[in-house]
mmCIF file of N, CA, C and O in Angstrom:
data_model
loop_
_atom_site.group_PDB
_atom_site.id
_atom_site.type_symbol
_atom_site.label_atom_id
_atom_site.label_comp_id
_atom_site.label_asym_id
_atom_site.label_seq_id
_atom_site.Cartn_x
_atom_site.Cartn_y
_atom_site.Cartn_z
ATOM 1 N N UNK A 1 102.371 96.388 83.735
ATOM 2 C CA UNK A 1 103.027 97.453 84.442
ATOM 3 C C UNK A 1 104.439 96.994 84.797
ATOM 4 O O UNK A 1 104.767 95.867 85.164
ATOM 5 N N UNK A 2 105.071 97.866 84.655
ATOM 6 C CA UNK A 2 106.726 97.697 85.129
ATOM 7 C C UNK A 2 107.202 97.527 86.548
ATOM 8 O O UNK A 2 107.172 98.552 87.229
ATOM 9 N N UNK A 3 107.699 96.261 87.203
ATOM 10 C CA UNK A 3 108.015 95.918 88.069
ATOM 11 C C UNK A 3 109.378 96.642 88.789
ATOM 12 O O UNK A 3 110.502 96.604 88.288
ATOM 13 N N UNK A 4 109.094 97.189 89.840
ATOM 14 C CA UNK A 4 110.170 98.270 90.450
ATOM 15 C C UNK A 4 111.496 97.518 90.870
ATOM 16 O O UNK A 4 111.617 96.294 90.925
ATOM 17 N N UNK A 5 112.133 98.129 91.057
ATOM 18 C CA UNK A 5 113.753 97.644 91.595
ATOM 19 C C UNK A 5 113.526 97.602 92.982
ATOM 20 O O UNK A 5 113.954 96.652 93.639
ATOM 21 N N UNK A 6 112.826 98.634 93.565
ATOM 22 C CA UNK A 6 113.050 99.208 95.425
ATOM 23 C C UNK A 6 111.603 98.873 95.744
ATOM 24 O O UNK A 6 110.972 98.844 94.687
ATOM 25 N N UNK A 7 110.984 98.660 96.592
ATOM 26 C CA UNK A 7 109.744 97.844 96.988
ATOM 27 C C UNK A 7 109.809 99.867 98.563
ATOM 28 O O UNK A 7 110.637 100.404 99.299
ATOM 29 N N UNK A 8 108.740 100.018 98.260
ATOM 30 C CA UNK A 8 108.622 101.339 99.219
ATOM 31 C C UNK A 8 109.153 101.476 100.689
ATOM 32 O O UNK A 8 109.387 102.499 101.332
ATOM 33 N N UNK A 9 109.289 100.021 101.075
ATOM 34 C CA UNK A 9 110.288 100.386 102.202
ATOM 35 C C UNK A 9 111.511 100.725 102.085
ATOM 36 O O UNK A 9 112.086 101.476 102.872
ATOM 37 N N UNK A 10 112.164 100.054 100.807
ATOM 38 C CA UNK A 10 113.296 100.290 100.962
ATOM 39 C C UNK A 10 113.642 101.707 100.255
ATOM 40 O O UNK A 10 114.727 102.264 100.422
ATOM 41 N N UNK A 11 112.629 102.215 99.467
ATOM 42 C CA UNK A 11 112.539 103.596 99.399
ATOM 43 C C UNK A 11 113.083 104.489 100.069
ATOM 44 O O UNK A 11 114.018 105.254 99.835
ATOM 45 N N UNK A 12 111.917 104.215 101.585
ATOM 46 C CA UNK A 12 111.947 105.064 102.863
ATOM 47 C C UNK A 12 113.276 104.913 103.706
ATOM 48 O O UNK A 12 113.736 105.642 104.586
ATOM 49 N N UNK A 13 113.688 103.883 103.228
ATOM 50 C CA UNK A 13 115.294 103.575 104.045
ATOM 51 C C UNK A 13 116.132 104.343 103.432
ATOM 52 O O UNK A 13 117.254 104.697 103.793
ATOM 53 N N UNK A 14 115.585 104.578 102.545
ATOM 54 C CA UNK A 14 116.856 104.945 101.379
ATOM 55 C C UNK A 14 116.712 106.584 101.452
ATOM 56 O O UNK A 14 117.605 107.324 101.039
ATOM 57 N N UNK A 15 115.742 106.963 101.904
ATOM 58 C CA UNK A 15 115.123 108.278 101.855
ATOM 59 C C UNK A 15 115.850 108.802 103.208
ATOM 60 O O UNK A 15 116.065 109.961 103.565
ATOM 61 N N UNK A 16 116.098 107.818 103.717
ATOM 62 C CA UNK A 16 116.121 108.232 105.307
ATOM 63 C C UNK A 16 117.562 108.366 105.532
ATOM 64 O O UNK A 16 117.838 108.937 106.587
ATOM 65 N N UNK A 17 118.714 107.925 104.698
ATOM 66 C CA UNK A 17 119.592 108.265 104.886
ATOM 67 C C UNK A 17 120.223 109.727 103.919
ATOM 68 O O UNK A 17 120.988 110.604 104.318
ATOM 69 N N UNK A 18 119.849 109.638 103.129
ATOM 70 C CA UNK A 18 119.673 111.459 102.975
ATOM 71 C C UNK A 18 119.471 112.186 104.405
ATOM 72 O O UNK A 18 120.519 112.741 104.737
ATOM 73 N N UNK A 19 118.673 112.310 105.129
ATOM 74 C CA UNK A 19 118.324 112.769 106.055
ATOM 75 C C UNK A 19 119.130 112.607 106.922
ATOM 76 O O UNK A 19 118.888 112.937 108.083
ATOM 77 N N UNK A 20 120.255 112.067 106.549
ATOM 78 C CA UNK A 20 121.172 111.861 108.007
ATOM 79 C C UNK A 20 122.359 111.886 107.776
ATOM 80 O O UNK A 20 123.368 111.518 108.378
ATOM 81 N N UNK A 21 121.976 112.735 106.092
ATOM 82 C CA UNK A 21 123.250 113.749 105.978
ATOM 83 C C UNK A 21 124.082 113.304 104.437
ATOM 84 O O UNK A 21 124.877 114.161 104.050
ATOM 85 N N UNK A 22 123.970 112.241 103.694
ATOM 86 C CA UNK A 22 124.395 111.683 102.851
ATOM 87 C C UNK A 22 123.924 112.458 101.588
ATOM 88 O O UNK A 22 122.776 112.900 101.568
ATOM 89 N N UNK A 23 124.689 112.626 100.624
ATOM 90 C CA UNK A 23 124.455 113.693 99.378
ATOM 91 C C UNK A 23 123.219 112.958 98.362
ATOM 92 O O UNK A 23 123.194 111.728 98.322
ATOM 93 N N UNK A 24 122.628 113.422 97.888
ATOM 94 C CA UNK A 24 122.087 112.543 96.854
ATOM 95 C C UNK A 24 122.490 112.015 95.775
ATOM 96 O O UNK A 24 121.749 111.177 95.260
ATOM 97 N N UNK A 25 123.717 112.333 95.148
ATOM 98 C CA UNK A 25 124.441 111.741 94.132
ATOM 99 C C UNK A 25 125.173 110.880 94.470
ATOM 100 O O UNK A 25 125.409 109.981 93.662
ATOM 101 N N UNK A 26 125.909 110.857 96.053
ATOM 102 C CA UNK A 26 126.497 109.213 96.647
ATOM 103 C C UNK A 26 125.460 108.579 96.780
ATOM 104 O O UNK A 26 125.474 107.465 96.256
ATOM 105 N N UNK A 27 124.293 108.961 97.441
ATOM 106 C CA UNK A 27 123.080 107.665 97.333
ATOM 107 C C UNK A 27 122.642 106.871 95.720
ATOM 108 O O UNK A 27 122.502 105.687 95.413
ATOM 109 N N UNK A 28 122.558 107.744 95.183
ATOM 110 C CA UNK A 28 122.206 107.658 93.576
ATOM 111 C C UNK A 28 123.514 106.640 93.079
ATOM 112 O O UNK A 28 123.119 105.607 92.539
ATOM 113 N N UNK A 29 124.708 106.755 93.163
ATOM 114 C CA UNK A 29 125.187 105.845 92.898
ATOM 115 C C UNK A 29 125.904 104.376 93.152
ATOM 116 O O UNK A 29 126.522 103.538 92.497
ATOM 117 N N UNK A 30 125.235 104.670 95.107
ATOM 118 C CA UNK A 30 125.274 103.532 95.230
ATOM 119 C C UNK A 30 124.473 102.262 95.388
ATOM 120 O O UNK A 30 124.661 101.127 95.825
ATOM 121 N N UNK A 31 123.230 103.146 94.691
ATOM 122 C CA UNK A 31 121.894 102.117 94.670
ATOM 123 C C UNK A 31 121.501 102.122 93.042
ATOM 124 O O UNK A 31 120.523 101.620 92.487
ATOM 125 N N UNK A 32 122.253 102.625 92.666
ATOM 126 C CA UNK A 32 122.068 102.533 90.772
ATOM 127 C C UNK A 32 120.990 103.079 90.759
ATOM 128 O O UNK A 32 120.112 102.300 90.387
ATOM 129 N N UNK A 33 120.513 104.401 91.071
ATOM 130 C CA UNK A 33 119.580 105.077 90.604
ATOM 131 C C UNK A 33 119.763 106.587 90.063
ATOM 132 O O UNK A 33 120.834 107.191 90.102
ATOM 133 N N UNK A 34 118.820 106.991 89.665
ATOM 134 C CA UNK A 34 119.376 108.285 88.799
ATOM 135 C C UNK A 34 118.822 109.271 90.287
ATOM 136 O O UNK A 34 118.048 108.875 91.158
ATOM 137 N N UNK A 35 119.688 110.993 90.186
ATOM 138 C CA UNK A 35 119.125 111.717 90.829
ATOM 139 C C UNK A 35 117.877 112.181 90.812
ATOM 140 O O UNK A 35 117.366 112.537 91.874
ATOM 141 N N UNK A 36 117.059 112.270 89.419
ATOM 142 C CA UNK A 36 115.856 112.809 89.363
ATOM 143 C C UNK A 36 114.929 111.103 90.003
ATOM 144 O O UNK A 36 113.699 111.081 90.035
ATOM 145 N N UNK A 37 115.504 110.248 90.304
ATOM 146 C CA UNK A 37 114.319 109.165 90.750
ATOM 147 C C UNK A 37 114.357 109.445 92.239
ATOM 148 O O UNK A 37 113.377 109.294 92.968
ATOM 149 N N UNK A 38 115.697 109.915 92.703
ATOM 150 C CA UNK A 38 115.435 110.188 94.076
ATOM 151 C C UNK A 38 114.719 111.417 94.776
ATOM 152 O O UNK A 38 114.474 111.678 95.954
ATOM 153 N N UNK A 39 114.512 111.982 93.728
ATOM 154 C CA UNK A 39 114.105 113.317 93.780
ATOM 155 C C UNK A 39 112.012 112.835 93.653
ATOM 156 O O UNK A 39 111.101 113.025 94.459
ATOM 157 N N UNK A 40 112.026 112.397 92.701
ATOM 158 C CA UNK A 40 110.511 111.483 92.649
ATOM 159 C C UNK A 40 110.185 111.049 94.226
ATOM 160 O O UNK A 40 109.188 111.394 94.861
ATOM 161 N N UNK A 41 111.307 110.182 94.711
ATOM 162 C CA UNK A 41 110.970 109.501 95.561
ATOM 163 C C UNK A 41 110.314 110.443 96.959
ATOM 164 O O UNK A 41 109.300 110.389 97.656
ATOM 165 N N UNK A 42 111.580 111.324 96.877
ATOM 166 C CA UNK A 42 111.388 112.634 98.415
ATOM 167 C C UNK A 42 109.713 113.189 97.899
ATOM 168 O O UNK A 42 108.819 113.163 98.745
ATOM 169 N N UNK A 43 109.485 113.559 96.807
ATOM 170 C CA UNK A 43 107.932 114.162 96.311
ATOM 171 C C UNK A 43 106.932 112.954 96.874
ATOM 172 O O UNK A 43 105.846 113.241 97.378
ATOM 173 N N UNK A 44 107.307 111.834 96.768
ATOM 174 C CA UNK A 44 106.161 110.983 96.902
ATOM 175 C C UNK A 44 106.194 110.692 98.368
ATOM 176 O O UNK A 44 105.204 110.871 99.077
ATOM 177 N N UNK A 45 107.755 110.079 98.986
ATOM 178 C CA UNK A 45 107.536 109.236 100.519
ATOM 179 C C UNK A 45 108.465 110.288 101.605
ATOM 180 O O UNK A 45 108.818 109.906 102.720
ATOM 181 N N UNK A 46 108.711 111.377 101.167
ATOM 182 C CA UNK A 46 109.791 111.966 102.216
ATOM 183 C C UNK A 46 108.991 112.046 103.242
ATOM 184 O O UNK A 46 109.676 111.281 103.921
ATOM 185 N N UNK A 47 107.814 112.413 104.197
ATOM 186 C CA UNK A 47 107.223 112.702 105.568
ATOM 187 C C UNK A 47 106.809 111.376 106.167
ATOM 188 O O UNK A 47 106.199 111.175 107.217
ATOM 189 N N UNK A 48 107.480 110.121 104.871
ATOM 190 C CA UNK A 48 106.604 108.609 105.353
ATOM 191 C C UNK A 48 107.738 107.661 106.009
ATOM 192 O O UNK A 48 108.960 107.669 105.865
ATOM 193 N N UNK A 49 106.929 106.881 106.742
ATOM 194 C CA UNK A 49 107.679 105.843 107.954
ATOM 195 C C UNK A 49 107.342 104.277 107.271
ATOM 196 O O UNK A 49 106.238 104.037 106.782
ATOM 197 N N UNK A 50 108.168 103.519 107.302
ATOM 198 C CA UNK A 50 108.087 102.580 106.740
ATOM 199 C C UNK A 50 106.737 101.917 107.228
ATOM 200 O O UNK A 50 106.397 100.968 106.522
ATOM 201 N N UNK A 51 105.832 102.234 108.363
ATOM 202 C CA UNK A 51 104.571 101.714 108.837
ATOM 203 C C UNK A 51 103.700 102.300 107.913
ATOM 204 O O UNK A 51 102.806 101.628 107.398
ATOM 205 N N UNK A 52 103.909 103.790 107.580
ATOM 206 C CA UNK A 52 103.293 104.242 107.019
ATOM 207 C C UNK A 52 102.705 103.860 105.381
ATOM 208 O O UNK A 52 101.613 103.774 104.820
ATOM 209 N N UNK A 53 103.825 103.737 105.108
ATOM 210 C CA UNK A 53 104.015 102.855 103.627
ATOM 211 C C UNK A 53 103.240 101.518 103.418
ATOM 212 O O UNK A 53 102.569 101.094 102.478
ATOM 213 N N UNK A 54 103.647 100.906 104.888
ATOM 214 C CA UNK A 54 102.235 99.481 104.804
ATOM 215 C C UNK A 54 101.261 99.776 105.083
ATOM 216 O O UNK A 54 100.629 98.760 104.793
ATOM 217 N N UNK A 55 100.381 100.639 105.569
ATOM 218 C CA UNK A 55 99.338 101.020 105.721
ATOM 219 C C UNK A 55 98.859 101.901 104.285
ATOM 220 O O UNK A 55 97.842 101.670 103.630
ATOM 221 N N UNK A 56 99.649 102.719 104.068
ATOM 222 C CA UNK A 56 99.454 102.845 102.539
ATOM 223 C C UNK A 56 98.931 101.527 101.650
ATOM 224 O O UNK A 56 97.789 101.437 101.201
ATOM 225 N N UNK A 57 99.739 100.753 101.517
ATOM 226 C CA UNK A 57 99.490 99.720 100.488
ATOM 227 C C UNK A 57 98.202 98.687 101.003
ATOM 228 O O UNK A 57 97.665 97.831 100.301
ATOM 229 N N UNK A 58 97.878 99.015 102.397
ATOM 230 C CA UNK A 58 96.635 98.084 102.798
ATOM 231 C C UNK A 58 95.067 98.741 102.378
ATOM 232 O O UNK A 58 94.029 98.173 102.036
ATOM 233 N N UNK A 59 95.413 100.227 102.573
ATOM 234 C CA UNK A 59 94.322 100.954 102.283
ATOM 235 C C UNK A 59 94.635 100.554 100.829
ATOM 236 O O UNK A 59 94.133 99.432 100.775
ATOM 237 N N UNK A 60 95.042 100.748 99.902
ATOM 238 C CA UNK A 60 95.053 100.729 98.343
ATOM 239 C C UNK A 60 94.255 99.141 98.212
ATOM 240 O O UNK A 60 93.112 99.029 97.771
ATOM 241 N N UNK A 61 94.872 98.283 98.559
ATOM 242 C CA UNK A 61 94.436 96.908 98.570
ATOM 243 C C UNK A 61 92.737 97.176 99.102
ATOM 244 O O UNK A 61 91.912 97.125 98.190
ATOM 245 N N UNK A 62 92.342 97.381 100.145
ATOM 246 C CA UNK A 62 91.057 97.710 100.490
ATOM 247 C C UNK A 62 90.048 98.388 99.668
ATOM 248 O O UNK A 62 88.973 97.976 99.232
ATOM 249 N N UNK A 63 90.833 99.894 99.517
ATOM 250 C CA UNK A 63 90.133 100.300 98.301
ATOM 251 C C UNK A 63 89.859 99.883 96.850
ATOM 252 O O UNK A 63 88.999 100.381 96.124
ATOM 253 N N UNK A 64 90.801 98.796 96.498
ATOM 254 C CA UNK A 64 90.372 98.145 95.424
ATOM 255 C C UNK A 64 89.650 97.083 95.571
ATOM 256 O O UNK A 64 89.323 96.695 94.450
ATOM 257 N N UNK A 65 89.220 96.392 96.412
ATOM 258 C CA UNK A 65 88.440 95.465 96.808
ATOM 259 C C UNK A 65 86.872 95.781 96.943
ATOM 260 O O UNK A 65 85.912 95.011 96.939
ATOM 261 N N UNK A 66 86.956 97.454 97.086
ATOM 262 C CA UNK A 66 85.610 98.116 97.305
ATOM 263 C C UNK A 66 84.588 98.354 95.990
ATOM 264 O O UNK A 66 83.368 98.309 95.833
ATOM 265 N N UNK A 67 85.737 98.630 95.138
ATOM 266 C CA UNK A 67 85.996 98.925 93.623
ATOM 267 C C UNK A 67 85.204 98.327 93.403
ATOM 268 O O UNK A 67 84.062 98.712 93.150
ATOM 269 N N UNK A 68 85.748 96.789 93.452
ATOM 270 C CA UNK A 68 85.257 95.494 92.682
ATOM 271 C C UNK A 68 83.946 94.884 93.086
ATOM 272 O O UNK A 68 83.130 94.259 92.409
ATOM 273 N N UNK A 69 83.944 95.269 94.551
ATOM 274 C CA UNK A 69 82.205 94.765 94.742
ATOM 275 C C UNK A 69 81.216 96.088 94.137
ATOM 276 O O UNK A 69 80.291 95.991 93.331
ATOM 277 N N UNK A 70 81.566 96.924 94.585
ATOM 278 C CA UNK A 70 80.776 98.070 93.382
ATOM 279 C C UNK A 70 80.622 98.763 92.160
ATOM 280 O O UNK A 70 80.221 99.871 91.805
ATOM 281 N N UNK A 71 81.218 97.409 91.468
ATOM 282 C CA UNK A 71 81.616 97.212 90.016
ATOM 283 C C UNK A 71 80.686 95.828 89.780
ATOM 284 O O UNK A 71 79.982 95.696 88.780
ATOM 285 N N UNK A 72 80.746 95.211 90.430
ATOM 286 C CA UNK A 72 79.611 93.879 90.697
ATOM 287 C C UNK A 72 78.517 93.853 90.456
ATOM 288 O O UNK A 72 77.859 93.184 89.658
ATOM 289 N N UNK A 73 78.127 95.050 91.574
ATOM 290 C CA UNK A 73 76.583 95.700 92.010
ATOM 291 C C UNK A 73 76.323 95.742 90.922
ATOM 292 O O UNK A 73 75.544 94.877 90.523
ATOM 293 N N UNK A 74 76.845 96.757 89.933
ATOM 294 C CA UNK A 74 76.355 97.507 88.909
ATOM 295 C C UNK A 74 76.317 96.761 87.590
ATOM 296 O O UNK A 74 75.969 97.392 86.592
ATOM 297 N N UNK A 75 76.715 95.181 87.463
ATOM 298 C CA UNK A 75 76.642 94.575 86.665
ATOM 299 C C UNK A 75 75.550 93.555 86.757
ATOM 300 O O UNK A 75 75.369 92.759 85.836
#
């Protein structure tokens, strides 16, 4: 899998200054990203708080851990 440039906090940072008024094509070019990725980004993390985002990635981590013991079982 392809290793990201922006790690989801800095997403949400990045998300967050849109919100505080900055165009999306000055953001887009001053983080070398295209407009349609920032546009991805608002679809995926715009209502999220950078806590939120780690708690995101703990549940994912958890839930794959659940995976694997009930992938176990069944072997």
């Amino acid at each position: 899998m392809k290793k990201t440039r922006y790690t989801e906090e800095q997403v949400v940072r990045i998300l967050g200054e849109l919100k505080n008024g900055k165009s999306i094509a000055e953001t887009g070019r001053q983080y070398g990203v295209s407009e349609q990725t920032i546009h991805r980004w608002r679809a995926k993390y715009d209502d999220m708080g950078v806590s939120d985002v780690k708690r995101l990635r703990e549940l994912e981590a958890e839930n794959r851990n659940l995976k694997d013991i009930v992938a176990q079982q069944f072997l």
